[in-house]
Amino acid sequence: RKEVEQDPGPFNVPEGATVAFNCTYSNSASQSFFWYRQDCRKEPKLLMSVYSSGNEDGRFTAQLNRASQYISLLIRDSKLSDSATYLCVVNGDGGFKTIFGAGTRLFVKA
Amino acid sequence: GAVVSQHPSRVICKSGTSVKIECRSLDFQATTMFWYRQFPKQSLMLMATSNEGSKATYEQGVEKDKFLINHASLTLSTLTVTSAHPEDSSFYICSARTGAPNTEAFFGQGTRLTVV
């Protein structure tokens, strides 16, 4: 089993839709979590951190469920510019080991 | 956010030659650096993790003698693709993080390597 797993997608949604991605992790001792965004032929960039209490930034909401060992990313009112690959990241080993998921591809269409 | 600079952004080299890619953290001390490879329309593949002053830890299936990693300072790591072949053509990306636990990693801009 991979340490971090994501549904690769692609998710094809119309503009204005709400879309959610989940990411599961295997190490229950994992301590910190992040969502990154990668545009085609570019490097990944940090989108947001995921806190135990949840985190909201505009149209984006990230949540952590430690009991079920997954994190989620919710995008409301999708824009064409949201089309990208979304990577979840988990820090384990006392917070020193950074593990990336394979990413979920999102296509938002007009 | 913190800045990680990767150079060169693009390189074309002849088969059999070696190519060195640099990854610099410009405004923080990068205790740990990661090197990834990404083929078109595929996910990031971790090649190796390097801690400053130590030998890199390579992922299974990555040849350490072919992909030489040096992390001699807290601001610089290099990846050298030795005796490059066309199948090594790919997008190589570094990322760096501090030694503090539970911090995010920051990525360089990536290097698009084409071996002809």
Tab-separated table of C-alpha atoms in Angstrom:
chain	number	residue	atom	x	y	z
A	1	ARG	CA	0.000	0.000	0.000
A	2	LYS	CA	1.337	3.447	-0.885
A	3	GLU	CA	2.013	5.807	1.993
A	4	VAL	CA	-0.099	8.517	0.392
A	5	GLU	CA	-2.835	7.730	-2.101
A	6	GLN	CA	-4.968	9.929	-4.300
A	7	ASP	CA	-7.529	9.264	-6.994
A	8	PRO	CA	-5.659	10.280	-10.156
A	9	GLY	CA	-8.850	11.437	-11.867
A	10	PRO	CA	-9.259	13.215	-14.124
A	11	PHE	CA	-12.172	15.103	-12.674
A	12	ASN	CA	-14.026	16.951	-15.427
A	13	VAL	CA	-16.384	19.569	-14.025
A	14	PRO	CA	-18.253	22.578	-15.440
A	15	GLU	CA	-17.493	26.086	-14.322
A	16	GLY	CA	-19.239	26.936	-11.088
A	17	ALA	CA	-19.309	23.363	-9.840
A	18	THR	CA	-18.119	22.206	-6.450
A	19	VAL	CA	-15.522	19.466	-6.491
A	20	ALA	CA	-13.831	17.547	-3.699
A	21	PHE	CA	-10.689	15.439	-3.584
A	22	ASN	CA	-9.625	13.041	-0.893
A	23	CYS	CA	-6.188	11.806	-0.019
A	24	THR	CA	-5.520	8.900	2.313
A	25	TYR	CA	-2.345	8.273	4.258
A	26	SER	CA	-1.139	5.084	5.868
A	27	ASN	CA	1.009	6.295	8.757
A	28	SER	CA	-1.194	7.238	11.675
A	29	ALA	CA	1.726	9.122	13.234
A	30	SER	CA	1.851	11.615	10.340
A	31	GLN	CA	1.941	15.102	11.717
A	32	SER	CA	1.440	17.730	9.070
A	33	PHE	CA	-0.418	17.943	5.804
A	34	PHE	CA	-0.499	20.218	2.780
A	35	TRP	CA	-2.154	20.632	-0.589
A	36	TYR	CA	-0.042	21.708	-3.565
A	37	ARG	CA	-1.111	22.700	-7.032
A	38	GLN	CA	0.857	21.884	-10.171
A	39	ASP	CA	0.113	23.469	-13.516
A	40	CYS	CA	1.152	21.758	-16.718
A	41	ARG	CA	4.923	21.858	-17.265
A	42	LYS	CA	5.445	23.878	-14.075
A	43	GLU	CA	6.684	23.131	-10.584
A	44	PRO	CA	4.215	22.404	-7.751
A	45	LYS	CA	3.292	25.338	-5.559
A	46	LEU	CA	1.908	25.323	-2.059
A	47	LEU	CA	-1.851	25.867	-2.085
A	48	MET	CA	-2.639	25.565	1.583
A	49	SER	CA	-1.779	23.842	4.812
A	50	VAL	CA	-4.247	21.480	6.422
A	51	TYR	CA	-4.856	22.008	10.103
A	52	SER	CA	-6.680	19.774	12.534
A	53	SER	CA	-9.373	22.413	12.810
A	54	GLY	CA	-9.685	22.720	9.046
A	55	ASN	CA	-8.538	25.562	6.876
A	56	GLU	CA	-10.450	27.793	4.492
A	57	ASP	CA	-9.031	30.211	1.948
A	58	GLY	CA	-11.624	31.790	-0.267
A	59	ARG	CA	-13.185	29.081	-2.419
A	60	PHE	CA	-10.850	26.420	-1.062
A	61	THR	CA	-11.435	24.401	2.095
A	62	ALA	CA	-9.078	21.757	3.416
A	63	GLN	CA	-9.952	19.312	6.164
A	64	LEU	CA	-8.188	16.606	8.104
A	65	ASN	CA	-9.790	13.445	9.427
A	66	ARG	CA	-7.259	11.738	11.654
A	67	ALA	CA	-9.566	8.895	12.659
A	68	SER	CA	-10.005	7.811	9.045
A	69	GLN	CA	-6.563	9.023	7.993
A	70	TYR	CA	-7.488	11.225	5.114
A	71	ILE	CA	-7.349	14.850	4.107
A	72	SER	CA	-9.727	16.549	1.743
A	73	LEU	CA	-9.771	19.584	-0.513
A	74	LEU	CA	-13.034	21.213	-1.497
A	75	ILE	CA	-13.197	23.758	-4.310
A	76	ARG	CA	-16.371	25.788	-4.607
A	77	ASP	CA	-17.512	27.763	-7.637
A	78	SER	CA	-14.833	26.229	-9.869
A	79	LYS	CA	-13.056	28.507	-12.321
A	80	LEU	CA	-11.354	27.604	-15.570
A	81	SER	CA	-8.104	28.649	-13.922
A	82	ASP	CA	-8.523	25.946	-11.289
A	83	SER	CA	-7.620	23.339	-13.904
A	84	ALA	CA	-4.426	21.746	-12.600
A	85	THR	CA	-3.097	18.733	-10.759
A	86	TYR	CA	-3.602	18.807	-7.002
A	87	LEU	CA	-1.045	17.024	-4.870
A	88	CYS	CA	-1.466	16.123	-1.242
A	89	VAL	CA	1.599	16.042	0.959
A	90	VAL	CA	2.098	14.324	4.273
A	91	ASN	CA	4.966	14.841	6.701
A	92	GLY	CA	5.787	11.769	8.761
A	93	ASP	CA	8.690	10.508	10.849
A	94	GLY	CA	8.321	13.202	13.450
A	95	GLY	CA	7.558	15.724	10.740
A	96	PHE	CA	10.817	15.269	8.856
A	97	LYS	CA	9.800	12.966	6.020
A	98	THR	CA	7.881	14.620	3.180
A	99	ILE	CA	5.743	12.325	1.052
A	100	PHE	CA	3.825	13.443	-2.012
A	101	GLY	CA	0.754	11.803	-3.423
A	102	ALA	CA	0.654	11.153	-7.160
A	103	GLY	CA	-1.848	13.955	-7.705
A	104	THR	CA	-5.416	14.376	-8.873
A	105	ARG	CA	-6.036	16.054	-12.210
A	106	LEU	CA	-8.859	18.553	-12.458
A	107	PHE	CA	-10.279	19.978	-15.668
A	108	VAL	CA	-12.800	22.782	-15.372
A	109	LYS	CA	-14.701	23.410	-18.586
A	110	ALA	CA	-16.769	26.342	-19.751
B	1	GLY	CA	6.978	31.912	0.517
B	2	ALA	CA	10.583	30.835	0.462
B	3	VAL	CA	12.504	30.864	-2.804
B	4	VAL	CA	14.229	27.917	-4.393
B	5	SER	CA	16.107	28.566	-7.598
B	6	GLN	CA	16.901	25.795	-10.038
B	7	HIS	CA	19.279	26.150	-12.951
B	8	PRO	CA	19.269	25.633	-15.872
B	9	SER	CA	15.598	25.715	-16.773
B	10	ARG	CA	16.237	23.944	-20.050
B	11	VAL	CA	19.171	21.965	-21.350
B	12	ILE	CA	19.805	19.962	-24.466
B	13	CYS	CA	22.778	17.659	-24.451
B	14	LYS	CA	24.276	14.956	-26.589
B	15	SER	CA	23.946	11.333	-25.678
B	16	GLY	CA	26.850	10.174	-23.546
B	17	THR	CA	27.587	13.526	-21.955
B	18	SER	CA	26.891	14.585	-18.369
B	19	VAL	CA	24.616	17.351	-17.217
B	20	LYS	CA	24.656	19.133	-13.871
B	21	ILE	CA	21.536	20.720	-12.426
B	22	GLU	CA	21.760	23.130	-9.502
B	23	CYS	CA	19.179	23.762	-6.820
B	24	ARG	CA	19.654	26.697	-4.474
B	25	SER	CA	17.631	27.885	-1.523
B	26	LEU	CA	17.900	31.658	-1.620
B	27	ASP	CA	16.438	32.763	1.688
B	28	PHE	CA	16.519	29.810	4.038
B	29	GLN	CA	18.792	26.985	5.065
B	30	ALA	CA	17.759	23.832	3.257
B	31	THR	CA	18.687	20.961	5.508
B	32	THR	CA	16.851	18.545	3.265
B	33	MET	CA	16.494	18.588	-0.488
B	34	PHE	CA	14.511	16.276	-2.708
B	35	TRP	CA	15.016	15.470	-6.357
B	36	TYR	CA	12.116	14.392	-8.539
B	37	ARG	CA	11.624	13.359	-12.134
B	38	GLN	CA	8.411	13.798	-14.025
B	39	PHE	CA	7.552	12.404	-17.438
B	40	PRO	CA	4.821	14.053	-19.525
B	41	LYS	CA	1.354	13.640	-18.054
B	42	GLN	CA	2.701	11.536	-15.219
B	43	SER	CA	3.090	12.212	-11.534
B	44	LEU	CA	6.203	13.355	-9.706
B	45	MET	CA	8.562	10.502	-8.988
B	46	LEU	CA	10.889	10.927	-6.042
B	47	MET	CA	14.420	10.008	-7.048
B	48	ALA	CA	16.371	10.752	-3.890
B	49	THR	CA	16.445	12.650	-0.632
B	50	SER	CA	19.569	14.405	0.492
B	51	ASN	CA	20.457	15.894	3.837
B	52	GLU	CA	23.219	18.469	4.005
B	53	GLY	CA	26.578	16.857	4.569
B	54	SER	CA	25.293	13.304	4.158
B	55	LYS	CA	25.028	10.872	1.312
B	56	ALA	CA	21.757	10.948	-0.544
B	57	THR	CA	19.147	8.267	-0.007
B	58	TYR	CA	17.960	6.940	-3.345
B	59	GLU	CA	14.561	5.467	-4.072
B	60	GLN	CA	14.326	1.926	-5.301
B	61	GLY	CA	15.174	1.627	-8.969
B	62	VAL	CA	17.151	4.871	-9.169
B	63	GLU	CA	20.799	4.311	-10.035
B	64	LYS	CA	22.989	6.299	-7.681
B	65	ASP	CA	25.989	6.062	-9.998
B	66	LYS	CA	23.995	7.554	-12.831
B	67	PHE	CA	22.279	10.293	-10.862
B	68	LEU	CA	24.939	11.823	-8.656
B	69	ILE	CA	23.636	14.052	-5.904
B	70	ASN	CA	25.756	16.401	-3.880
B	71	HIS	CA	24.404	18.461	-0.984
B	72	ALA	CA	27.553	20.020	0.384
B	73	SER	CA	26.036	23.191	1.810
B	74	LEU	CA	22.782	24.342	3.364
B	75	THR	CA	21.897	26.330	0.263
B	76	LEU	CA	23.006	24.186	-2.637
B	77	SER	CA	22.347	20.717	-3.960
B	78	THR	CA	23.339	19.430	-7.375
B	79	LEU	CA	22.111	16.560	-9.479
B	80	THR	CA	24.439	15.289	-12.190
B	81	VAL	CA	23.006	13.017	-14.837
B	82	THR	CA	26.005	11.050	-16.023
B	83	SER	CA	26.345	9.508	-19.464
B	84	ALA	CA	22.911	10.765	-20.395
B	85	HIS	CA	20.769	8.861	-22.871
B	86	PRO	CA	17.566	9.841	-24.658
B	87	GLU	CA	15.491	7.900	-22.117
B	88	ASP	CA	16.802	10.277	-19.429
B	89	SER	CA	14.970	13.129	-21.131
B	90	SER	CA	12.506	14.380	-18.559
B	91	PHE	CA	11.502	17.228	-16.269
B	92	TYR	CA	13.713	17.237	-13.174
B	93	ILE	CA	12.520	19.211	-10.155
B	94	CYS	CA	14.143	19.856	-6.815
B	95	SER	CA	12.462	20.860	-3.618
B	96	ALA	CA	13.926	22.019	-0.348
B	97	ARG	CA	12.832	22.355	3.229
B	98	THR	CA	14.382	23.450	6.494
B	99	GLY	CA	15.367	21.111	9.282
B	100	ALA	CA	12.371	22.107	11.339
B	101	PRO	CA	9.679	19.441	11.568
B	102	ASN	CA	6.282	19.789	9.946
B	103	THR	CA	7.270	22.505	7.529
B	104	GLU	CA	6.347	22.691	3.870
B	105	ALA	CA	8.750	22.057	1.016
B	106	PHE	CA	9.389	24.638	-1.693
B	107	PHE	CA	10.099	23.750	-5.291
B	108	GLY	CA	12.564	24.963	-7.827
B	109	GLN	CA	11.285	25.889	-11.261
B	110	GLY	CA	12.359	22.592	-12.769
B	111	THR	CA	14.815	21.653	-15.507
B	112	ARG	CA	13.653	20.268	-18.792
B	113	LEU	CA	16.371	17.934	-20.021
B	114	THR	CA	16.456	16.733	-23.605
B	115	VAL	CA	19.096	14.238	-24.603
B	116	VAL	CA	19.651	13.952	-28.346
